[in-house]
XYZ file of C-alpha atoms in Angstrom:
323
model
C 28.920 38.364 -15.753
C 26.500 37.412 -18.595
C 22.616 36.652 -17.659
C 20.623 34.544 -19.849
C 17.916 32.165 -19.428
C 19.819 29.140 -20.773
C 23.376 28.462 -20.652
C 24.962 25.830 -22.484
C 28.557 23.803 -22.154
C 29.297 22.277 -25.268
C 28.953 24.077 -29.094
C 28.980 20.482 -30.795
C 25.880 19.533 -33.214
C 23.825 18.706 -30.065
C 24.467 22.324 -28.478
C 23.724 24.420 -31.629
C 20.718 22.587 -32.025
C 19.667 23.404 -28.446
C 20.325 26.898 -29.203
C 17.933 27.011 -31.877
C 15.541 25.202 -29.860
C 15.858 27.664 -26.633
C 15.704 30.236 -28.844
C 12.200 28.714 -30.450
C 10.616 28.458 -27.042
C 11.853 32.227 -26.476
C 14.626 31.832 -24.296
C 18.018 33.640 -24.289
C 21.198 31.845 -24.701
C 24.826 31.562 -23.969
C 27.060 28.669 -25.414
C 30.543 27.843 -24.000
C 33.107 25.950 -25.683
C 36.924 25.163 -25.449
C 37.746 25.451 -29.109
C 38.186 28.363 -30.979
C 35.187 27.270 -33.310
C 32.134 26.219 -32.928
C 31.297 22.270 -34.325
C 32.302 20.442 -32.088
C 34.634 17.128 -32.772
C 33.029 17.154 -36.731
C 34.553 20.787 -37.434
C 37.809 19.978 -35.691
C 38.372 16.195 -37.309
C 36.098 15.824 -39.988
C 34.867 18.620 -41.523
C 35.306 16.877 -45.071
C 33.957 13.956 -44.388
C 30.267 12.827 -45.444
C 27.498 11.987 -43.097
C 24.906 9.421 -43.777
C 22.859 9.425 -40.506
C 21.298 13.192 -40.509
C 17.807 12.486 -40.932
C 16.458 13.848 -44.308
C 19.973 14.545 -45.727
C 21.379 11.369 -47.797
C 24.779 12.884 -47.434
C 26.108 16.352 -45.907
C 29.552 16.767 -45.179
C 30.525 17.638 -41.745
C 31.393 21.114 -42.066
C 28.177 22.024 -44.074
C 26.269 20.515 -41.368
C 27.703 22.557 -38.797
C 27.534 25.539 -41.253
C 23.626 24.847 -41.303
C 23.084 24.582 -37.593
C 24.882 27.658 -37.035
C 22.550 29.736 -39.450
C 19.486 27.625 -37.362
C 21.259 28.741 -33.974
C 21.492 32.031 -35.251
C 17.912 32.803 -34.786
C 18.102 32.376 -31.447
C 20.587 35.578 -31.690
C 22.812 33.683 -28.627
C 26.168 35.038 -27.267
C 28.991 32.810 -28.188
C 31.783 32.440 -25.957
C 34.498 30.450 -27.472
C 37.711 29.288 -26.438
C 36.741 29.294 -22.929
C 36.428 26.337 -20.903
C 33.636 25.842 -18.229
C 35.484 25.079 -15.067
C 32.827 26.360 -12.088
C 29.225 25.556 -11.790
C 27.293 26.756 -8.588
C 23.886 25.929 -8.032
C 21.736 28.215 -6.319
C 17.877 27.659 -5.690
C 16.973 29.963 -8.936
C 19.816 30.115 -10.755
C 22.803 28.413 -11.652
C 26.709 30.191 -12.380
C 29.032 28.812 -15.036
C 32.532 30.547 -14.874
C 35.147 29.883 -17.001
C 38.586 29.228 -17.109
C 39.142 33.320 -18.045
C 36.925 34.320 -15.270
C 33.647 35.153 -17.419
C 30.160 34.073 -15.523
C 27.395 33.607 -16.651
C 24.298 33.526 -14.795
C 21.332 31.323 -16.215
C 18.028 29.707 -14.919
C 19.040 26.362 -16.298
C 22.433 25.015 -17.336
C 22.555 22.054 -20.669
C 25.710 20.087 -20.517
C 26.198 19.140 -24.485
C 29.667 18.564 -24.251
C 30.668 15.090 -25.861
C 33.411 13.739 -24.708
C 34.628 16.626 -22.912
C 36.647 19.738 -22.505
C 38.311 19.164 -26.536
C 41.933 20.668 -26.655
C 44.905 20.102 -29.383
C 47.682 17.942 -28.686
C 50.665 20.868 -29.268
C 53.368 20.548 -31.487
C 55.959 20.620 -29.764
C 58.043 23.152 -31.734
C 57.040 26.450 -32.881
C 53.751 27.264 -30.700
C 54.611 31.197 -30.890
C 53.776 30.905 -34.798
C 50.143 29.721 -33.944
C 47.839 32.102 -35.829
C 50.590 33.279 -37.906
C 50.433 29.918 -40.169
C 50.658 27.517 -37.586
C 46.854 26.432 -36.614
C 44.886 23.003 -35.128
C 41.667 23.532 -37.209
C 41.124 24.367 -41.142
C 37.213 25.968 -40.851
C 37.389 27.152 -44.635
C 39.586 24.929 -47.098
C 39.861 27.991 -49.220
C 41.778 30.078 -46.542
C 44.928 28.169 -47.589
C 44.351 28.141 -51.154
C 47.617 28.608 -52.930
C 49.605 28.330 -50.268
C 52.383 25.366 -49.828
C 50.872 23.319 -46.865
C 52.558 20.676 -44.080
C 50.232 18.843 -42.696
C 51.694 16.871 -39.293
C 50.231 13.611 -37.827
C 49.115 10.086 -39.275
C 45.566 9.615 -37.727
C 42.610 10.418 -39.563
C 42.340 13.946 -39.516
C 45.952 14.304 -40.625
C 44.948 12.143 -43.520
C 41.594 13.903 -44.280
C 43.155 17.302 -44.046
C 45.782 16.467 -46.855
C 43.192 14.487 -49.347
C 41.081 17.908 -48.361
C 43.549 20.250 -49.080
C 45.063 18.848 -52.104
C 42.644 20.443 -54.806
C 43.234 23.862 -52.922
C 47.011 24.078 -51.810
C 49.754 24.533 -53.804
C 51.235 21.911 -52.513
C 50.696 19.700 -49.741
C 53.321 17.849 -47.987
C 52.076 15.432 -45.363
C 54.856 14.778 -42.311
C 54.296 11.527 -39.982
C 56.609 9.851 -37.294
C 56.319 6.308 -38.041
C 55.870 4.432 -41.605
C 52.269 3.413 -40.978
C 49.012 5.574 -40.321
C 46.390 4.827 -38.280
C 43.675 6.395 -40.717
C 41.316 4.578 -42.677
C 42.565 2.124 -44.893
C 40.051 3.690 -47.602
C 41.725 7.112 -46.835
C 45.380 5.541 -47.097
C 44.878 4.510 -50.345
C 43.574 7.602 -51.649
C 46.609 9.438 -50.157
C 49.308 6.827 -51.712
C 47.341 7.666 -55.080
C 47.333 11.599 -54.796
C 49.564 13.998 -55.230
C 50.181 14.592 -51.595
C 53.787 14.360 -50.950
C 54.294 12.041 -48.144
C 57.345 12.131 -45.965
C 58.090 9.389 -43.118
C 59.441 8.839 -40.775
C 59.921 12.339 -39.780
C 58.962 14.741 -37.461
C 58.626 18.534 -37.398
C 61.857 20.081 -35.488
C 61.610 23.487 -36.159
C 59.289 26.781 -38.073
C 60.828 29.509 -39.330
C 59.697 32.995 -40.636
C 59.796 36.391 -39.474
C 56.309 37.775 -39.244
C 54.287 34.180 -40.508
C 55.923 30.825 -41.220
C 58.155 30.501 -44.780
C 59.772 27.054 -44.187
C 59.166 24.042 -41.840
C 62.551 22.008 -40.933
C 61.865 18.522 -40.524
C 64.386 15.568 -39.352
C 64.385 11.983 -39.763
C 63.200 9.932 -36.675
C 65.800 7.614 -36.713
C 68.695 8.928 -38.542
C 70.589 11.901 -39.661
C 68.427 12.862 -42.626
C 66.913 16.717 -42.561
C 65.288 19.107 -45.099
C 63.799 22.401 -45.275
C 60.061 22.597 -47.029
C 58.648 25.967 -47.976
C 55.633 26.047 -46.484
C 53.097 29.208 -45.343
C 50.977 27.067 -43.963
C 51.472 23.957 -40.854
C 48.203 21.789 -39.794
C 49.078 20.161 -36.922
C 46.777 17.091 -36.848
C 48.099 15.601 -33.812
C 44.908 14.517 -32.186
C 43.013 16.018 -29.149
C 43.061 15.127 -25.313
C 39.669 15.181 -23.507
C 38.999 16.361 -19.714
C 35.905 15.307 -17.694
C 37.660 16.729 -14.676
C 36.016 20.145 -14.241
C 32.546 18.133 -14.768
C 33.504 15.103 -12.108
C 34.378 18.325 -9.538
C 31.117 19.578 -9.967
C 29.331 16.816 -8.337
C 26.976 15.114 -11.298
C 26.878 11.344 -11.177
C 28.874 9.952 -13.983
C 28.651 6.596 -15.483
C 31.761 5.561 -16.786
C 33.127 8.835 -18.626
C 29.545 10.260 -19.065
C 27.027 12.224 -17.062
C 23.871 10.034 -15.763
C 20.352 11.656 -16.938
C 17.204 10.401 -16.306
C 14.103 10.415 -19.153
C 13.519 13.728 -18.898
C 17.393 14.581 -19.621
C 17.608 16.112 -16.148
C 21.160 15.223 -14.044
C 21.387 14.762 -9.974
C 21.833 18.862 -9.497
C 19.193 20.972 -9.790
C 18.181 23.011 -12.999
C 21.461 21.305 -15.003
C 20.548 19.058 -17.808
C 22.440 17.106 -20.104
C 22.246 15.569 -24.041
C 24.518 14.501 -26.933
C 27.101 12.361 -26.328
C 27.984 13.474 -22.906
C 24.865 12.041 -21.583
C 24.100 8.380 -20.513
C 20.892 6.289 -19.674
C 19.765 2.575 -20.087
C 19.764 1.841 -23.995
C 21.759 4.842 -24.929
C 22.532 5.109 -28.792
C 25.435 7.598 -29.445
C 24.087 9.207 -32.730
C 23.820 12.588 -33.959
C 20.193 12.030 -34.837
C 19.697 11.047 -31.507
C 21.264 13.925 -29.659
C 19.368 16.556 -31.747
C 16.232 14.882 -30.420
C 17.542 14.666 -26.697
C 18.443 18.402 -26.919
C 14.756 19.175 -28.027
C 13.674 17.087 -24.927
C 15.982 19.009 -22.602
C 14.967 22.394 -23.334
C 11.326 21.086 -23.019
C 11.789 19.645 -19.756
C 13.866 22.420 -18.807
C 11.559 25.507 -20.134
C 9.175 25.540 -16.858
C 12.487 26.189 -14.654
C 13.105 29.601 -16.902
C 9.551 30.507 -17.234
C 6.596 28.675 -15.087
C 4.325 30.156 -17.777
C 6.091 27.415 -20.391
C 4.824 24.123 -20.601
C 6.925 21.246 -21.560
C 4.685 20.669 -24.500
C 6.100 23.029 -27.645
C 3.154 22.565 -29.951
C 3.855 22.444 -33.948
C 6.709 24.971 -34.687
C 4.245 25.377 -38.177
C 2.036 26.988 -35.806
C 4.355 29.825 -34.895
C 5.134 30.946 -38.664
């Protein structure tokens, strides 16, 4: 059991900024996320893509933005509960309890949902699951982790093509395996792929992974044929997409607008002491941008502040005055 002032469900950009802002308002914070790394969809899918709509930054790579948000959030000294999905929520008169799938409980005076599109889990590679953490991975938070290695990337969407291109300057070799001849990635990215040194193998799929302690080779097979090939590899990046699940939130009794949580202008949901911000939140005129999510996170924290401490007002004053 963790006892904090504010429990934040979702460690994407809005959740990380809310963590900082809650710390700025003097609150203790616990952050829950189903992914093993903070950063949400940006860190999981688009860490190397340039983002152009963040105020004050003409351009920033996804992972650079996440790193900066983490450094800012660290000032709140939060408790991160990563790799844990929030599955239970119980509202009482003066507190809320969030329970995770592994039995962790967080008792808080308020809850802020910043869960993006819901619980976000990677689609698993059909073979070689026992090599997870021993060469098989679904995320590459730091490209230099795979420096000098022979890497096999599996998939045909934006994330697979982006990983292959991003790893090209760092890895000894990169092979991209896709079960269809066509890619679902952006045309510009596919054009870059075609002019790169990345070896593209289609239509093939991974049928085996081998190695005593860690991955040493990957076997691929032609989808409609008898061709087979064994590729040397020390790393396999499975970029097969993710599954978004909102079933837990639907069970909690939240008012939903399609696949989003309904909120009022104070970012308050229909449940007591429960607020929402970022992509998960919905109201008339909603615009789903990272920059909008930052503003919603600050609005939610300021509006829930009196629930955490009646002495706190919703008007925070200027941050420069706290220096």
